[in-house]
């Protein structure tokens, strides 16, 4: 990258793009009126699975369901 090239402001602020994107999404959700706000907040829940690897093979995955902090 050239030394005087423009740097995205989120990078200059020390954030990753994912962090910046999550902040923007939360702001948009909070600006919605009811019933759209409640509907958007219910879609915000995150579900994922975690698998630990031992000797190059995955063990049984653990399913997690995390909700964002309020």
PDB file of N, CA, C and O in Angstrom:
ATOM      1  N   UNK A   1       0.850  -1.163   0.000  1.00  0.00           N
ATOM      2  CA  UNK A   1       0.000   0.000   0.000  1.00  0.00           C
ATOM      3  C   UNK A   1       0.902   1.234   0.000  1.00  0.00           C
ATOM      4  O   UNK A   1       1.891   1.295   0.710  1.00  0.00           O
ATOM      5  N   UNK A   2       0.552   2.225  -0.764  1.00  0.00           N
ATOM      6  CA  UNK A   2       1.325   3.456  -0.825  1.00  0.00           C
ATOM      7  C   UNK A   2       1.249   4.184   0.517  1.00  0.00           C
ATOM      8  O   UNK A   2       0.221   4.149   1.188  1.00  0.00           O
ATOM      9  N   UNK A   3       2.316   4.855   0.921  1.00  0.00           N
ATOM     10  CA  UNK A   3       2.310   5.504   2.234  1.00  0.00           C
ATOM     11  C   UNK A   3       1.267   6.605   2.382  1.00  0.00           C
ATOM     12  O   UNK A   3       0.819   6.873   3.484  1.00  0.00           O
ATOM     13  N   UNK A   4       0.872   7.261   1.303  1.00  0.00           N
ATOM     14  CA  UNK A   4      -0.108   8.333   1.416  1.00  0.00           C
ATOM     15  C   UNK A   4      -1.472   7.926   0.858  1.00  0.00           C
ATOM     16  O   UNK A   4      -2.294   8.771   0.551  1.00  0.00           O
ATOM     17  N   UNK A   5      -1.701   6.634   0.723  1.00  0.00           N
ATOM     18  CA  UNK A   5      -2.996   6.146   0.229  1.00  0.00           C
ATOM     19  C   UNK A   5      -4.050   6.314   1.319  1.00  0.00           C
ATOM     20  O   UNK A   5      -3.750   6.261   2.511  1.00  0.00           O
ATOM     21  N   UNK A   6      -5.274   6.520   0.900  1.00  0.00           N
ATOM     22  CA  UNK A   6      -6.380   6.672   1.855  1.00  0.00           C
ATOM     23  C   UNK A   6      -6.635   5.341   2.557  1.00  0.00           C
ATOM     24  O   UNK A   6      -6.652   4.289   1.934  1.00  0.00           O
ATOM     25  N   UNK A   7      -6.818   5.405   3.858  1.00  0.00           N
ATOM     26  CA  UNK A   7      -7.112   4.223   4.668  1.00  0.00           C
ATOM     27  C   UNK A   7      -8.568   4.334   5.102  1.00  0.00           C
ATOM     28  O   UNK A   7      -9.012   5.399   5.519  1.00  0.00           O
ATOM     29  N   UNK A   8      -9.329   3.246   4.984  1.00  0.00           N
ATOM     30  CA  UNK A   8     -10.716   3.317   5.458  1.00  0.00           C
ATOM     31  C   UNK A   8     -10.754   3.768   6.916  1.00  0.00           C
ATOM     32  O   UNK A   8      -9.908   3.388   7.731  1.00  0.00           O
ATOM     33  N   UNK A   9     -11.742   4.606   7.247  1.00  0.00           N
ATOM     34  CA  UNK A   9     -11.787   5.175   8.599  1.00  0.00           C
ATOM     35  C   UNK A   9     -11.941   4.121   9.673  1.00  0.00           C
ATOM     36  O   UNK A   9     -11.445   4.277  10.775  1.00  0.00           O
ATOM     37  N   UNK A  10     -12.637   3.004   9.371  1.00  0.00           N
ATOM     38  CA  UNK A  10     -12.789   1.957  10.379  1.00  0.00           C
ATOM     39  C   UNK A  10     -11.446   1.304  10.677  1.00  0.00           C
ATOM     40  O   UNK A  10     -11.162   0.932  11.804  1.00  0.00           O
ATOM     41  N   UNK A  11     -10.581   1.191   9.670  1.00  0.00           N
ATOM     42  CA  UNK A  11      -9.245   0.621   9.887  1.00  0.00           C
ATOM     43  C   UNK A  11      -8.387   1.615  10.673  1.00  0.00           C
ATOM     44  O   UNK A  11      -7.649   1.237  11.573  1.00  0.00           O
ATOM     45  N   UNK A  12      -8.504   2.905  10.339  1.00  0.00           N
ATOM     46  CA  UNK A  12      -7.744   3.935  11.049  1.00  0.00           C
ATOM     47  C   UNK A  12      -8.163   4.004  12.515  1.00  0.00           C
ATOM     48  O   UNK A  12      -7.366   4.355  13.379  1.00  0.00           O
ATOM     49  N   UNK A  13      -9.421   3.652  12.806  1.00  0.00           N
ATOM     50  CA  UNK A  13      -9.919   3.662  14.182  1.00  0.00           C
ATOM     51  C   UNK A  13      -9.543   2.393  14.938  1.00  0.00           C
ATOM     52  O   UNK A  13      -9.888   2.245  16.112  1.00  0.00           O
ATOM     53  N   UNK A  14      -8.858   1.458  14.264  1.00  0.00           N
ATOM     54  CA  UNK A  14      -8.417   0.232  14.929  1.00  0.00           C
ATOM     55  C   UNK A  14      -9.474  -0.853  14.969  1.00  0.00           C
ATOM     56  O   UNK A  14      -9.397  -1.766  15.783  1.00  0.00           O
ATOM     57  N   UNK A  15     -10.490  -0.760  14.093  1.00  0.00           N
ATOM     58  CA  UNK A  15     -11.551  -1.760  14.050  1.00  0.00           C
ATOM     59  C   UNK A  15     -11.356  -2.688  12.857  1.00  0.00           C
ATOM     60  O   UNK A  15     -10.701  -2.324  11.890  1.00  0.00           O
ATOM     61  N   UNK A  16     -11.960  -3.865  12.944  1.00  0.00           N
ATOM     62  CA  UNK A  16     -12.048  -4.727  11.778  1.00  0.00           C
ATOM     63  C   UNK A  16     -13.324  -4.359  11.026  1.00  0.00           C
ATOM     64  O   UNK A  16     -14.201  -3.672  11.563  1.00  0.00           O
ATOM     65  N   UNK A  17     -13.431  -4.823   9.789  1.00  0.00           N
ATOM     66  CA  UNK A  17     -14.636  -4.515   9.023  1.00  0.00           C
ATOM     67  C   UNK A  17     -15.864  -5.165   9.666  1.00  0.00           C
ATOM     68  O   UNK A  17     -16.944  -4.585   9.659  1.00  0.00           O
ATOM     69  N   UNK A  18     -15.699  -6.346  10.232  1.00  0.00           N
ATOM     70  CA  UNK A  18     -16.821  -7.032  10.883  1.00  0.00           C
ATOM     71  C   UNK A  18     -17.337  -6.208  12.064  1.00  0.00           C
ATOM     72  O   UNK A  18     -18.547  -6.050  12.240  1.00  0.00           O
ATOM     73  N   UNK A  19     -16.430  -5.666  12.869  1.00  0.00           N
ATOM     74  CA  UNK A  19     -16.839  -4.833  13.999  1.00  0.00           C
ATOM     75  C   UNK A  19     -17.592  -3.602  13.513  1.00  0.00           C
ATOM     76  O   UNK A  19     -18.654  -3.257  14.042  1.00  0.00           O
ATOM     77  N   UNK A  20     -17.046  -2.941  12.500  1.00  0.00           N
ATOM     78  CA  UNK A  20     -17.694  -1.766  11.922  1.00  0.00           C
ATOM     79  C   UNK A  20     -19.076  -2.117  11.375  1.00  0.00           C
ATOM     80  O   UNK A  20     -20.059  -1.420  11.618  1.00  0.00           O
ATOM     81  N   UNK A  21     -19.165  -3.232  10.679  1.00  0.00           N
ATOM     82  CA  UNK A  21     -20.431  -3.675  10.102  1.00  0.00           C
ATOM     83  C   UNK A  21     -21.463  -3.976  11.188  1.00  0.00           C
ATOM     84  O   UNK A  21     -22.641  -3.628  11.050  1.00  0.00           O
ATOM     85  N   UNK A  22     -21.043  -4.608  12.277  1.00  0.00           N
ATOM     86  CA  UNK A  22     -21.953  -4.904  13.389  1.00  0.00           C
ATOM     87  C   UNK A  22     -22.461  -3.638  14.060  1.00  0.00           C
ATOM     88  O   UNK A  22     -23.640  -3.545  14.424  1.00  0.00           O
ATOM     89  N   UNK A  23     -21.599  -2.653  14.217  1.00  0.00           N
ATOM     90  CA  UNK A  23     -22.023  -1.381  14.806  1.00  0.00           C
ATOM     91  C   UNK A  23     -23.068  -0.712  13.925  1.00  0.00           C
ATOM     92  O   UNK A  23     -24.100  -0.236  14.409  1.00  0.00           O
ATOM     93  N   UNK A  24     -22.814  -0.682  12.620  1.00  0.00           N
ATOM     94  CA  UNK A  24     -23.774  -0.081  11.683  1.00  0.00           C
ATOM     95  C   UNK A  24     -25.110  -0.823  11.696  1.00  0.00           C
ATOM     96  O   UNK A  24     -26.178  -0.197  11.693  1.00  0.00           O
ATOM     97  N   UNK A  25     -25.060  -2.146  11.720  1.00  0.00           N
ATOM     98  CA  UNK A  25     -26.292  -2.934  11.736  1.00  0.00           C
ATOM     99  C   UNK A  25     -27.103  -2.668  13.000  1.00  0.00           C
ATOM    100  O   UNK A  25     -28.331  -2.545  12.943  1.00  0.00           O
ATOM    101  N   UNK A  26     -26.430  -2.562  14.143  1.00  0.00           N
ATOM    102  CA  UNK A  26     -27.131  -2.263  15.397  1.00  0.00           C
ATOM    103  C   UNK A  26     -27.775  -0.886  15.358  1.00  0.00           C
ATOM    104  O   UNK A  26     -28.895  -0.716  15.844  1.00  0.00           O
ATOM    105  N   UNK A  27     -27.086   0.087  14.788  1.00  0.00           N
ATOM    106  CA  UNK A  27     -27.662   1.429  14.673  1.00  0.00           C
ATOM    107  C   UNK A  27     -28.921   1.420  13.808  1.00  0.00           C
ATOM    108  O   UNK A  27     -29.924   2.051  14.142  1.00  0.00           O
ATOM    109  N   UNK A  28     -28.867   0.704  12.698  1.00  0.00           N
ATOM    110  CA  UNK A  28     -30.040   0.626  11.808  1.00  0.00           C
ATOM    111  C   UNK A  28     -31.195  -0.073  12.512  1.00  0.00           C
ATOM    112  O   UNK A  28     -32.336   0.396  12.462  1.00  0.00           O
ATOM    113  N   UNK A  29     -30.917  -1.180  13.184  1.00  0.00           N
ATOM    114  CA  UNK A  29     -31.980  -1.901  13.897  1.00  0.00           C
ATOM    115  C   UNK A  29     -32.630  -1.025  14.958  1.00  0.00           C
ATOM    116  O   UNK A  29     -33.844  -1.060  15.151  1.00  0.00           O
ATOM    117  N   UNK A  30     -31.832  -0.245  15.668  1.00  0.00           N
ATOM    118  CA  UNK A  30     -32.368   0.614  16.728  1.00  0.00           C
ATOM    119  C   UNK A  30     -33.170   1.785  16.184  1.00  0.00           C
ATOM    120  O   UNK A  30     -33.960   2.382  16.913  1.00  0.00           O
ATOM    121  N   UNK A  31     -32.982   2.129  14.931  1.00  0.00           N
ATOM    122  CA  UNK A  31     -33.727   3.233  14.317  1.00  0.00           C
ATOM    123  C   UNK A  31     -35.085   2.789  13.767  1.00  0.00           C
ATOM    124  O   UNK A  31     -35.913   3.644  13.431  1.00  0.00           O
ATOM    125  N   UNK A  32     -35.311   1.499  13.663  1.00  0.00           N
ATOM    126  CA  UNK A  32     -36.570   1.004  13.109  1.00  0.00           C
ATOM    127  C   UNK A  32     -37.732   1.259  14.067  1.00  0.00           C
ATOM    128  O   UNK A  32     -37.551   1.312  15.279  1.00  0.00           O
ATOM    129  N   UNK A  33     -38.921   1.412  13.483  1.00  0.00           N
ATOM    130  CA  UNK A  33     -40.136   1.554  14.290  1.00  0.00           C
ATOM    131  C   UNK A  33     -40.749   0.180  14.488  1.00  0.00           C
ATOM    132  O   UNK A  33     -40.485  -0.750  13.740  1.00  0.00           O
ATOM    133  N   UNK A  34     -41.600   0.068  15.497  1.00  0.00           N
ATOM    134  CA  UNK A  34     -42.309  -1.191  15.742  1.00  0.00           C
ATOM    135  C   UNK A  34     -43.316  -1.410  14.624  1.00  0.00           C
ATOM    136  O   UNK A  34     -43.831  -0.451  14.077  1.00  0.00           O
ATOM    137  N   UNK A  35     -43.624  -2.600  14.215  1.00  0.00           N
ATOM    138  CA  UNK A  35     -43.164  -3.912  14.691  1.00  0.00           C
ATOM    139  C   UNK A  35     -41.866  -4.371  14.031  1.00  0.00           C
ATOM    140  O   UNK A  35     -41.368  -5.434  14.334  1.00  0.00           O
ATOM    141  N   UNK A  36     -41.290  -3.551  13.138  1.00  0.00           N
ATOM    142  CA  UNK A  36     -40.093  -3.952  12.404  1.00  0.00           C
ATOM    143  C   UNK A  36     -38.877  -4.086  13.310  1.00  0.00           C
ATOM    144  O   UNK A  36     -38.013  -4.933  13.088  1.00  0.00           O
ATOM    145  N   UNK A  37     -38.812  -3.247  14.342  1.00  0.00           N
ATOM    146  CA  UNK A  37     -37.679  -3.287  15.260  1.00  0.00           C
ATOM    147  C   UNK A  37     -37.629  -4.623  15.993  1.00  0.00           C
ATOM    148  O   UNK A  37     -36.589  -5.267  16.068  1.00  0.00           O
ATOM    149  N   UNK A  38     -38.746  -5.059  16.542  1.00  0.00           N
ATOM    150  CA  UNK A  38     -38.809  -6.334  17.263  1.00  0.00           C
ATOM    151  C   UNK A  38     -38.468  -7.492  16.334  1.00  0.00           C
ATOM    152  O   UNK A  38     -37.730  -8.410  16.705  1.00  0.00           O
ATOM    153  N   UNK A  39     -38.981  -7.447  15.123  1.00  0.00           N
ATOM    154  CA  UNK A  39     -38.715  -8.503  14.140  1.00  0.00           C
ATOM    155  C   UNK A  39     -37.229  -8.564  13.798  1.00  0.00           C
ATOM    156  O   UNK A  39     -36.641  -9.645  13.721  1.00  0.00           O
ATOM    157  N   UNK A  40     -36.607  -7.419  13.612  1.00  0.00           N
ATOM    158  CA  UNK A  40     -35.179  -7.379  13.289  1.00  0.00           C
ATOM    159  C   UNK A  40     -34.335  -7.866  14.457  1.00  0.00           C
ATOM    160  O   UNK A  40     -33.327  -8.557  14.265  1.00  0.00           O
ATOM    161  N   UNK A  41     -34.718  -7.521  15.676  1.00  0.00           N
ATOM    162  CA  UNK A  41     -33.959  -7.950  16.845  1.00  0.00           C
ATOM    163  C   UNK A  41     -34.029  -9.458  17.050  1.00  0.00           C
ATOM    164  O   UNK A  41     -33.079 -10.068  17.539  1.00  0.00           O
ATOM    165  N   UNK A  42     -35.152 -10.093  16.672  1.00  0.00           N
ATOM    166  CA  UNK A  42     -35.241 -11.552  16.814  1.00  0.00           C
ATOM    167  C   UNK A  42     -34.351 -12.255  15.798  1.00  0.00           C
ATOM    168  O   UNK A  42     -33.876 -13.352  16.052  1.00  0.00           O
ATOM    169  N   UNK A  43     -34.089 -11.630  14.655  1.00  0.00           N
ATOM    170  CA  UNK A  43     -33.211 -12.232  13.645  1.00  0.00           C
ATOM    171  C   UNK A  43     -31.747 -12.047  13.979  1.00  0.00           C
ATOM    172  O   UNK A  43     -30.876 -12.597  13.318  1.00  0.00           O
ATOM    173  N   UNK A  44     -31.456 -11.281  15.012  1.00  0.00           N
ATOM    174  CA  UNK A  44     -30.084 -10.976  15.378  1.00  0.00           C
ATOM    175  C   UNK A  44     -29.413 -12.126  16.132  1.00  0.00           C
ATOM    176  O   UNK A  44     -28.210 -12.132  16.304  1.00  0.00           O
ATOM    177  N   UNK A  45     -30.172 -13.104  16.567  1.00  0.00           N
ATOM    178  CA  UNK A  45     -29.615 -14.227  17.318  1.00  0.00           C
ATOM    179  C   UNK A  45     -28.635 -15.014  16.453  1.00  0.00           C
ATOM    180  O   UNK A  45     -28.816 -15.148  15.256  1.00  0.00           O
ATOM    181  N   UNK A  46     -27.601 -15.544  17.101  1.00  0.00           N
ATOM    182  CA  UNK A  46     -26.533 -16.244  16.394  1.00  0.00           C
ATOM    183  C   UNK A  46     -26.484 -17.694  16.872  1.00  0.00           C
ATOM    184  O   UNK A  46     -26.519 -17.969  18.067  1.00  0.00           O
ATOM    185  N   UNK A  47     -26.408 -18.612  15.924  1.00  0.00           N
ATOM    186  CA  UNK A  47     -26.279 -20.036  16.230  1.00  0.00           C
ATOM    187  C   UNK A  47     -25.035 -20.554  15.505  1.00  0.00           C
ATOM    188  O   UNK A  47     -24.849 -20.281  14.321  1.00  0.00           O
ATOM    189  N   UNK A  48     -24.183 -21.299  16.219  1.00  0.00           N
ATOM    190  CA  UNK A  48     -22.988 -21.842  15.586  1.00  0.00           C
ATOM    191  C   UNK A  48     -22.553 -23.094  16.330  1.00  0.00           C
ATOM    192  O   UNK A  48     -23.000 -23.361  17.435  1.00  0.00           O
ATOM    193  N   UNK A  49     -21.692 -23.873  15.691  1.00  0.00           N
ATOM    194  CA  UNK A  49     -21.174 -25.072  16.347  1.00  0.00           C
ATOM    195  C   UNK A  49     -19.656 -24.977  16.446  1.00  0.00           C
ATOM    196  O   UNK A  49     -18.995 -24.399  15.588  1.00  0.00           O
ATOM    197  N   UNK A  50     -19.128 -25.572  17.515  1.00  0.00           N
ATOM    198  CA  UNK A  50     -17.692 -25.581  17.765  1.00  0.00           C
ATOM    199  C   UNK A  50     -17.241 -27.035  17.811  1.00  0.00           C
ATOM    200  O   UNK A  50     -17.838 -27.852  18.499  1.00  0.00           O
ATOM    201  N   UNK A  51     -16.195 -27.325  17.053  1.00  0.00           N
ATOM    202  CA  UNK A  51     -15.616 -28.667  17.072  1.00  0.00           C
ATOM    203  C   UNK A  51     -14.155 -28.572  17.474  1.00  0.00           C
ATOM    204  O   UNK A  51     -13.401 -27.812  16.882  1.00  0.00           O
ATOM    205  N   UNK A  52     -13.769 -29.338  18.484  1.00  0.00           N
ATOM    206  CA  UNK A  52     -12.359 -29.422  18.853  1.00  0.00           C
ATOM    207  C   UNK A  52     -11.726 -30.520  18.016  1.00  0.00           C
ATOM    208  O   UNK A  52     -12.357 -31.528  17.720  1.00  0.00           O
ATOM    209  N   UNK A  53     -10.494 -30.284  17.614  1.00  0.00           N
ATOM    210  CA  UNK A  53      -9.780 -31.250  16.789  1.00  0.00           C
ATOM    211  C   UNK A  53      -8.702 -31.933  17.620  1.00  0.00           C
ATOM    212  O   UNK A  53      -7.947 -31.287  18.336  1.00  0.00           O
ATOM    213  N   UNK A  54      -8.661 -33.264  17.525  1.00  0.00           N
ATOM    214  CA  UNK A  54      -7.651 -34.055  18.205  1.00  0.00           C
ATOM    215  C   UNK A  54      -7.048 -35.028  17.204  1.00  0.00           C
ATOM    216  O   UNK A  54      -7.777 -35.765  16.535  1.00  0.00           O
ATOM    217  N   UNK A  55      -5.736 -35.031  17.097  1.00  0.00           N
ATOM    218  CA  UNK A  55      -5.011 -35.916  16.170  1.00  0.00           C
ATOM    219  C   UNK A  55      -5.527 -35.773  14.737  1.00  0.00           C
ATOM    220  O   UNK A  55      -5.674 -36.766  14.007  1.00  0.00           O
ATOM    221  N   UNK A  56      -5.864 -34.561  14.325  1.00  0.00           N
ATOM    222  CA  UNK A  56      -6.291 -34.315  12.952  1.00  0.00           C
ATOM    223  C   UNK A  56      -7.720 -34.708  12.649  1.00  0.00           C
ATOM    224  O   UNK A  56      -8.139 -34.702  11.501  1.00  0.00           O
ATOM    225  N   UNK A  57      -8.505 -35.056  13.679  1.00  0.00           N
ATOM    226  CA  UNK A  57      -9.902 -35.452  13.480  1.00  0.00           C
ATOM    227  C   UNK A  57     -10.805 -34.627  14.394  1.00  0.00           C
ATOM    228  O   UNK A  57     -10.466 -34.396  15.553  1.00  0.00           O
ATOM    229  N   UNK A  58     -11.958 -34.204  13.877  1.00  0.00           N
ATOM    230  CA  UNK A  58     -12.864 -33.410  14.723  1.00  0.00           C
ATOM    231  C   UNK A  58     -13.585 -34.286  15.738  1.00  0.00           C
ATOM    232  O   UNK A  58     -13.960 -35.415  15.455  1.00  0.00           O
ATOM    233  N   UNK A  59     -13.764 -33.749  16.933  1.00  0.00           N
ATOM    234  CA  UNK A  59     -14.565 -34.421  17.943  1.00  0.00           C
ATOM    235  C   UNK A  59     -16.017 -34.015  17.740  1.00  0.00           C
ATOM    236  O   UNK A  59     -16.344 -33.250  16.847  1.00  0.00           O
ATOM    237  N   UNK A  60     -16.903 -34.504  18.587  1.00  0.00           N
ATOM    238  CA  UNK A  60     -18.317 -34.185  18.465  1.00  0.00           C
ATOM    239  C   UNK A  60     -18.518 -32.672  18.628  1.00  0.00           C
ATOM    240  O   UNK A  60     -18.042 -32.075  19.591  1.00  0.00           O
ATOM    241  N   UNK A  61     -19.230 -32.028  17.678  1.00  0.00           N
ATOM    242  CA  UNK A  61     -19.420 -30.570  17.779  1.00  0.00           C
ATOM    243  C   UNK A  61     -20.362 -30.171  18.890  1.00  0.00           C
ATOM    244  O   UNK A  61     -21.276 -30.908  19.258  1.00  0.00           O
ATOM    245  N   UNK A  62     -20.122 -29.005  19.453  1.00  0.00           N
ATOM    246  CA  UNK A  62     -20.965 -28.413  20.477  1.00  0.00           C
ATOM    247  C   UNK A  62     -21.750 -27.288  19.805  1.00  0.00           C
ATOM    248  O   UNK A  62     -21.161 -26.408  19.189  1.00  0.00           O
ATOM    249  N   UNK A  63     -23.064 -27.311  19.914  1.00  0.00           N
ATOM    250  CA  UNK A  63     -23.886 -26.270  19.302  1.00  0.00           C
ATOM    251  C   UNK A  63     -24.124 -25.169  20.318  1.00  0.00           C
ATOM    252  O   UNK A  63     -24.513 -25.425  21.451  1.00  0.00           O
ATOM    253  N   UNK A  64     -23.847 -23.921  19.913  1.00  0.00           N
ATOM    254  CA  UNK A  64     -24.002 -22.760  20.775  1.00  0.00           C
ATOM    255  C   UNK A  64     -25.056 -21.835  20.189  1.00  0.00           C
ATOM    256  O   UNK A  64     -25.241 -21.776  18.985  1.00  0.00           O
ATOM    257  N   UNK A  65     -25.723 -21.135  21.037  1.00  0.00           N
ATOM    258  CA  UNK A  65     -26.702 -20.135  20.625  1.00  0.00           C
ATOM    259  C   UNK A  65     -26.501 -18.920  21.507  1.00  0.00           C
ATOM    260  O   UNK A  65     -26.777 -18.954  22.689  1.00  0.00           O
ATOM    261  N   UNK A  66     -25.926 -17.887  20.918  1.00  0.00           N
ATOM    262  CA  UNK A  66     -25.650 -16.671  21.672  1.00  0.00           C
ATOM    263  C   UNK A  66     -26.515 -15.533  21.179  1.00  0.00           C
ATOM    264  O   UNK A  66     -26.698 -15.352  19.988  1.00  0.00           O
ATOM    265  N   UNK A  67     -27.032 -14.758  22.109  1.00  0.00           N
ATOM    266  CA  UNK A  67     -27.780 -13.550  21.783  1.00  0.00           C
ATOM    267  C   UNK A  67     -26.892 -12.372  22.093  1.00  0.00           C
ATOM    268  O   UNK A  67     -26.118 -12.399  23.038  1.00  0.00           O
ATOM    269  N   UNK A  68     -27.009 -11.303  21.319  1.00  0.00           N
ATOM    270  CA  UNK A  68     -26.192 -10.115  21.606  1.00  0.00           C
ATOM    271  C   UNK A  68     -26.561  -9.498  22.940  1.00  0.00           C
ATOM    272  O   UNK A  68     -27.662  -9.681  23.435  1.00  0.00           O
ATOM    273  N   UNK A  69     -25.614  -8.766  23.497  1.00  0.00           N
ATOM    274  CA  UNK A  69     -25.854  -8.098  24.786  1.00  0.00           C
ATOM    275  C   UNK A  69     -26.870  -6.991  24.617  1.00  0.00           C
ATOM    276  O   UNK A  69     -26.952  -6.360  23.581  1.00  0.00           O
ATOM    277  N   UNK A  70     -27.652  -6.779  25.640  1.00  0.00           N
ATOM    278  CA  UNK A  70     -28.673  -5.745  25.577  1.00  0.00           C
ATOM    279  C   UNK A  70     -28.234  -4.513  26.289  1.00  0.00           C
ATOM    280  O   UNK A  70     -27.475  -4.443  27.142  1.00  0.00           O
TER     281      UNK A  70
END
